[in-house]
Short mmCIF file of C-alpha atoms in Angstrom, two decimals:
data_model
loop_
_atom_site.label_atom_id
_atom_site.label_comp_id
_atom_site.label_asym_id
_atom_site.label_seq_id
_atom_site.Cartn_x
_atom_site.Cartn_y
_atom_site.Cartn_z
CA UNK A 1 -22.60 -14.78 10.40
CA UNK A 2 -19.12 -14.90 8.87
CA UNK A 3 -15.80 -14.24 10.59
CA UNK A 4 -12.53 -12.89 9.22
CA UNK A 5 -9.76 -13.70 11.69
CA UNK A 6 -6.16 -12.52 11.66
CA UNK A 7 -3.77 -14.13 14.12
CA UNK A 8 -0.20 -13.02 14.93
CA UNK A 9 0.40 -11.85 11.36
CA UNK A 10 3.98 -10.97 10.39
CA UNK A 11 4.59 -9.54 6.90
CA UNK A 12 7.79 -8.44 5.15
CA UNK A 13 8.75 -6.78 1.87
CA UNK A 14 11.97 -6.74 -0.13
CA UNK A 15 13.70 -3.35 -0.38
CA UNK A 16 17.01 -2.14 -1.81
CA UNK A 17 18.37 -2.41 1.73
CA UNK A 18 17.13 -5.98 2.12
CA UNK A 19 14.13 -7.61 3.78
CA UNK A 20 12.06 -5.28 5.94
CA UNK A 21 9.39 -6.45 8.37
CA UNK A 22 6.27 -4.26 8.15
CA UNK A 23 3.65 -6.11 10.20
CA UNK A 24 4.92 -7.37 13.55
CA UNK A 25 2.25 -9.63 14.99
CA UNK A 26 -1.21 -8.30 14.13
CA UNK A 27 -4.27 -10.04 15.57
CA UNK A 28 -7.79 -8.91 14.72
CA UNK A 29 -11.23 -10.52 14.46
CA UNK A 30 -14.05 -9.03 12.38
CA UNK A 31 -17.57 -10.42 12.05
CA UNK A 32 -20.23 -9.56 9.50
CA UNK A 33 -22.34 -6.69 10.75
CA UNK A 34 -19.40 -5.07 12.55
CA UNK A 35 -17.45 -1.96 11.64
CA UNK A 36 -13.82 -1.69 12.75
CA UNK A 37 -11.65 1.39 12.26
CA UNK A 38 -7.87 1.15 12.07
CA UNK A 39 -6.17 4.48 12.76
CA UNK A 40 -2.52 5.39 12.85
CA UNK A 41 0.20 7.65 11.48
CA UNK A 42 1.78 7.37 8.04
CA UNK A 43 4.06 4.38 7.60
CA UNK A 44 2.57 2.35 10.41
CA UNK A 45 1.58 -0.60 8.19
CA UNK A 46 -2.16 -0.02 7.77
CA UNK A 47 -2.14 -0.28 3.98
CA UNK A 48 0.20 -3.28 4.17
CA UNK A 49 -2.44 -5.06 6.23
CA UNK A 50 -5.14 -4.23 3.67
CA UNK A 51 -3.01 -5.37 0.73
CA UNK A 52 -1.98 -8.58 2.50
CA UNK A 53 -5.60 -9.54 3.18
CA UNK A 54 -6.40 -8.93 -0.50
CA UNK A 55 -3.38 -10.94 -1.70
CA UNK A 56 -0.95 -8.37 -3.13
CA UNK A 57 2.14 -10.31 -4.31
CA UNK A 58 4.61 -7.71 -3.02
CA UNK A 59 3.97 -8.69 0.59
CA UNK A 60 5.36 -11.90 2.07
CA UNK A 61 3.64 -13.46 5.08
CA UNK A 62 6.42 -14.87 7.24
CA UNK A 63 4.16 -16.18 10.00
CA UNK A 64 0.62 -16.00 11.28
CA UNK A 65 -2.73 -16.76 9.69
CA UNK A 66 -5.74 -15.16 8.00
CA UNK A 67 -8.91 -17.24 7.89
CA UNK A 68 -12.44 -16.63 6.63
CA UNK A 69 -14.95 -18.91 8.32
CA UNK A 70 -12.09 -21.28 9.08
CA UNK A 71 -10.79 -21.36 5.48
CA UNK A 72 -7.14 -20.40 4.92
CA UNK A 73 -7.21 -17.09 3.04
CA UNK A 74 -3.44 -17.13 2.51
CA UNK A 75 -3.80 -20.26 0.37
CA UNK A 76 -6.29 -18.51 -1.91
CA UNK A 77 -5.41 -16.62 -5.08
CA UNK A 78 -6.57 -13.01 -5.38
CA UNK A 79 -9.66 -13.95 -7.40
CA UNK A 80 -10.51 -16.75 -4.96
CA UNK A 81 -10.44 -14.24 -2.12
CA UNK A 82 -12.84 -12.02 -4.04
CA UNK A 83 -15.21 -14.93 -4.66
CA UNK A 84 -14.98 -15.86 -0.97
CA UNK A 85 -16.30 -12.40 -0.12
CA UNK A 86 -13.24 -10.16 0.43
CA UNK A 87 -13.33 -6.71 -1.19
CA UNK A 88 -10.60 -4.06 -1.17
CA UNK A 89 -11.36 -0.42 -1.93
CA UNK A 90 -7.91 0.76 -2.95
CA UNK A 91 -6.19 3.85 -1.66
CA UNK A 92 -5.01 4.63 -5.19
CA UNK A 93 -7.45 3.11 -7.72
CA UNK A 94 -5.77 2.30 -11.02
CA UNK A 95 -6.82 3.22 -14.54
CA UNK A 96 -7.75 0.38 -16.93
CA UNK A 97 -7.49 1.70 -20.49
CA UNK A 98 -9.62 -0.05 -23.10
CA UNK A 99 -12.11 -1.53 -20.61
CA UNK A 100 -15.39 0.29 -20.15
CA UNK A 101 -17.06 0.60 -16.78
CA UNK A 102 -20.06 -1.33 -18.08
CA UNK A 103 -17.98 -4.29 -19.24
CA UNK A 104 -15.78 -4.29 -16.16
CA UNK A 105 -18.63 -4.26 -13.65
CA UNK A 106 -20.66 -7.03 -15.30
CA UNK A 107 -17.59 -9.21 -15.98
CA UNK A 108 -16.45 -8.84 -12.37
CA UNK A 109 -19.92 -9.59 -11.01
CA UNK A 110 -20.11 -12.71 -13.18
CA UNK A 111 -16.69 -13.90 -11.99
CA UNK A 112 -17.60 -13.37 -8.33
CA UNK A 113 -21.03 -15.02 -8.47
CA UNK A 114 -20.17 -17.75 -10.97
CA UNK A 115 -23.00 -16.70 -13.30
CA UNK A 116 -23.93 -13.60 -15.24
CA UNK A 117 -26.56 -11.35 -13.64
CA UNK A 118 -29.88 -10.97 -15.45
CA UNK A 119 -29.28 -8.08 -17.82
CA UNK A 120 -32.46 -6.11 -17.16
CA UNK A 121 -32.13 -6.32 -13.36
CA UNK A 122 -28.40 -5.63 -13.49
CA UNK A 123 -28.80 -2.54 -15.66
CA UNK A 124 -31.42 -1.20 -13.27
CA UNK A 125 -29.19 -1.87 -10.24
CA UNK A 126 -26.17 -0.19 -11.83
CA UNK A 127 -28.15 2.91 -12.78
CA UNK A 128 -29.67 3.20 -9.30
CA UNK A 129 -26.30 2.81 -7.57
CA UNK A 130 -24.68 5.38 -9.87
CA UNK A 131 -27.45 7.87 -9.15
CA UNK A 132 -27.13 7.42 -5.39
CA UNK A 133 -23.37 7.96 -5.63
CA UNK A 134 -23.87 10.95 -7.94
CA UNK A 135 -21.87 9.38 -10.75
CA UNK A 136 -22.84 10.75 -14.17
CA UNK A 137 -24.55 8.16 -16.37
CA UNK A 138 -21.99 8.84 -19.13
CA UNK A 139 -19.29 7.28 -16.95
CA UNK A 140 -20.74 3.84 -17.70
CA UNK A 141 -19.27 4.02 -21.21
CA UNK A 142 -15.92 5.47 -20.17
CA UNK A 143 -12.84 3.38 -19.52
CA UNK A 144 -12.32 2.35 -15.90
CA UNK A 145 -10.95 5.34 -13.94
CA UNK A 146 -9.36 6.81 -17.07
CA UNK A 147 -9.34 10.58 -16.69
CA UNK A 148 -11.39 10.38 -13.48
CA UNK A 149 -10.67 12.77 -10.64
CA UNK A 150 -9.57 11.36 -7.29
CA UNK A 151 -13.06 11.76 -5.88
CA UNK A 152 -14.65 10.11 -8.92
CA UNK A 153 -12.32 7.13 -8.56
CA UNK A 154 -13.30 6.72 -4.91
CA UNK A 155 -17.01 6.83 -5.81
CA UNK A 156 -16.41 4.10 -8.40
CA UNK A 157 -14.78 1.95 -5.70
CA UNK A 158 -17.93 2.25 -3.60
CA UNK A 159 -20.07 1.58 -6.68
CA UNK A 160 -18.29 -1.77 -6.96
CA UNK A 161 -18.81 -2.37 -3.25
CA UNK A 162 -22.56 -1.84 -3.53
CA UNK A 163 -22.91 -4.02 -6.62
CA UNK A 164 -20.61 -6.91 -5.64
CA UNK A 165 -22.01 -7.29 -2.10
CA UNK A 166 -18.96 -8.81 -0.35
CA UNK A 167 -18.92 -10.34 3.12
CA UNK A 168 -16.01 -8.13 4.17
CA UNK A 169 -14.94 -4.74 2.85
CA UNK A 170 -11.47 -3.36 3.51
CA UNK A 171 -11.54 0.39 2.84
CA UNK A 172 -7.96 1.65 2.52
CA UNK A 173 -8.07 5.39 3.19
CA UNK A 174 -11.19 5.80 1.10
CA UNK A 175 -11.60 9.27 2.59
CA UNK A 176 -8.28 10.61 1.28
CA UNK A 177 -8.66 13.32 -1.36
CA UNK A 178 -12.41 13.77 -0.85
CA UNK A 179 -14.09 17.10 -0.25
CA UNK A 180 -16.89 17.32 2.32
CA UNK A 181 -19.71 16.60 -0.14
CA UNK A 182 -17.93 13.63 -1.73
CA UNK A 183 -17.03 12.25 1.69
CA UNK A 184 -20.67 12.26 2.69
CA UNK A 185 -21.80 10.59 -0.55
CA UNK A 186 -19.13 7.88 -0.28
CA UNK A 187 -19.91 7.25 3.38
CA UNK A 188 -23.61 6.90 2.61
CA UNK A 189 -22.72 4.26 0.01
CA UNK A 190 -20.63 2.31 2.51
CA UNK A 191 -23.45 2.48 5.06
CA UNK A 192 -25.98 1.21 2.50
CA UNK A 193 -23.75 -1.74 1.61
CA UNK A 194 -23.17 -2.46 5.28
CA UNK A 195 -26.85 -2.44 6.16
CA UNK A 196 -28.23 -4.22 3.09
CA UNK A 197 -25.64 -6.99 3.02
CA UNK A 198 -24.83 -7.34 6.74
CA UNK A 199 -21.24 -6.71 5.68
CA UNK A 200 -18.20 -6.56 7.93
CA UNK A 201 -16.19 -3.37 7.41
CA UNK A 202 -12.52 -2.66 8.11
CA UNK A 203 -12.02 1.08 7.69
CA UNK A 204 -8.44 2.35 7.49
CA UNK A 205 -7.94 6.07 8.02
CA UNK A 206 -5.69 8.76 9.49
CA UNK A 207 -8.47 11.08 10.51
CA UNK A 208 -11.75 11.01 12.38
CA UNK A 209 -13.79 13.02 9.87
CA UNK A 210 -15.07 9.93 8.03
CA UNK A 211 -16.06 8.44 11.39
CA UNK A 212 -18.70 11.15 11.69
CA UNK A 213 -20.56 9.34 8.89
CA UNK A 214 -19.41 5.72 9.26
CA UNK A 215 -19.72 4.76 12.93
CA UNK A 216 -17.33 2.03 14.11
CA UNK A 217 -18.01 -0.19 17.09
CA UNK A 218 -14.29 -0.93 17.45
CA UNK A 219 -11.25 1.31 17.01
CA UNK A 220 -7.70 -0.06 16.74
CA UNK A 221 -4.61 2.16 16.93
CA UNK A 222 -1.86 0.96 14.60
CA UNK A 223 1.75 2.03 15.19
CA UNK A 224 4.97 0.47 13.88
CA UNK A 225 3.31 -2.59 12.41
CA UNK A 226 1.17 -3.61 15.33
CA UNK A 227 -1.96 -2.75 17.29
CA UNK A 228 -0.96 -0.67 20.33
CA UNK A 229 -4.39 0.18 21.73
CA UNK A 230 -8.01 -0.83 21.16
CA UNK A 231 -11.35 0.54 22.28
CA UNK A 232 -14.68 1.91 21.17
CA UNK A 233 -15.64 5.13 19.35
CA UNK A 234 -14.40 7.21 22.27
CA UNK A 235 -10.83 6.18 21.40
CA UNK A 236 -11.17 7.91 18.00
CA UNK A 237 -12.36 11.06 19.75
CA UNK A 238 -9.28 10.99 21.99
CA UNK A 239 -7.00 10.57 18.98
CA UNK A 240 -8.60 13.63 17.41
CA UNK A 241 -7.63 15.66 20.47
CA UNK A 242 -4.25 14.12 21.33
CA UNK A 243 -2.84 12.76 18.08
CA UNK A 244 -0.38 9.86 17.98
CA UNK A 245 2.48 11.34 20.01
CA UNK A 246 1.56 9.32 23.07
CA UNK A 247 2.46 6.13 21.15
CA UNK A 248 5.96 7.30 20.24
CA UNK A 249 8.88 5.20 21.53
CA UNK A 250 9.42 5.89 25.21
CA UNK A 251 5.91 7.24 25.77
CA UNK A 252 5.07 4.24 27.92
CA UNK A 253 1.87 3.03 26.25
CA UNK A 254 1.60 -0.77 26.50
CA UNK A 255 0.58 -2.87 23.50
CA UNK A 256 -3.04 -3.92 23.94
CA UNK A 257 -4.23 -7.51 23.56
CA UNK A 258 -6.28 -8.30 20.48
CA UNK A 259 -10.03 -7.77 20.63
CA UNK A 260 -11.93 -11.01 20.27
CA UNK A 261 -15.24 -9.71 18.99
#
């Protein structure tokens, strides 16, 4: 079992108005085999947390720690984090002109594992994963995300997840822009990766609809850069009914202590 632990994390960015603190003391522990959902309104810092774990250079950690099995993640480069088992499914996947899906996937797999996968087995695995995610076989020869719809880009993110087999997957609003059918297909892919690889999952979302397909054991409510309440799946159900108004300034909801799973 592996553990990704975040302790009292404070993160800032530089803006035209000066330094702005986004994360204000986030603590969270995720173990392989667990699924955690982070829910909250726009601008609460959820994507900042995801990007900071992955190593985006825009975000500056001013205090706190992130460790993976005791190793300091913040001292790792982005590629070192990927090799250590951290995967980020981006909210807005980028296009990579001139690089085919086939070349990208095999090159990335080789970089993560330290050796190239056996070609025959790899080709079989890629084809099977694409079929399960309902990605047309022709996409293998297209440039990464170039001309893809939003839903197609999200399926390609989950294709990477299934093939790279990370220890921890951070899914940053993977459900945004998906219709009902695509949401179900993507969720099934996440569930397969979770079950086959005993993966830890951190699912970031605004809405509960994806939680009908990906069932979290832990739900964390994120408001104004910190966790303000934590619970089980029933907390997501309450958010569906009540929204986030109860966490507005002056509403009187106390900040919850971090869950030590």
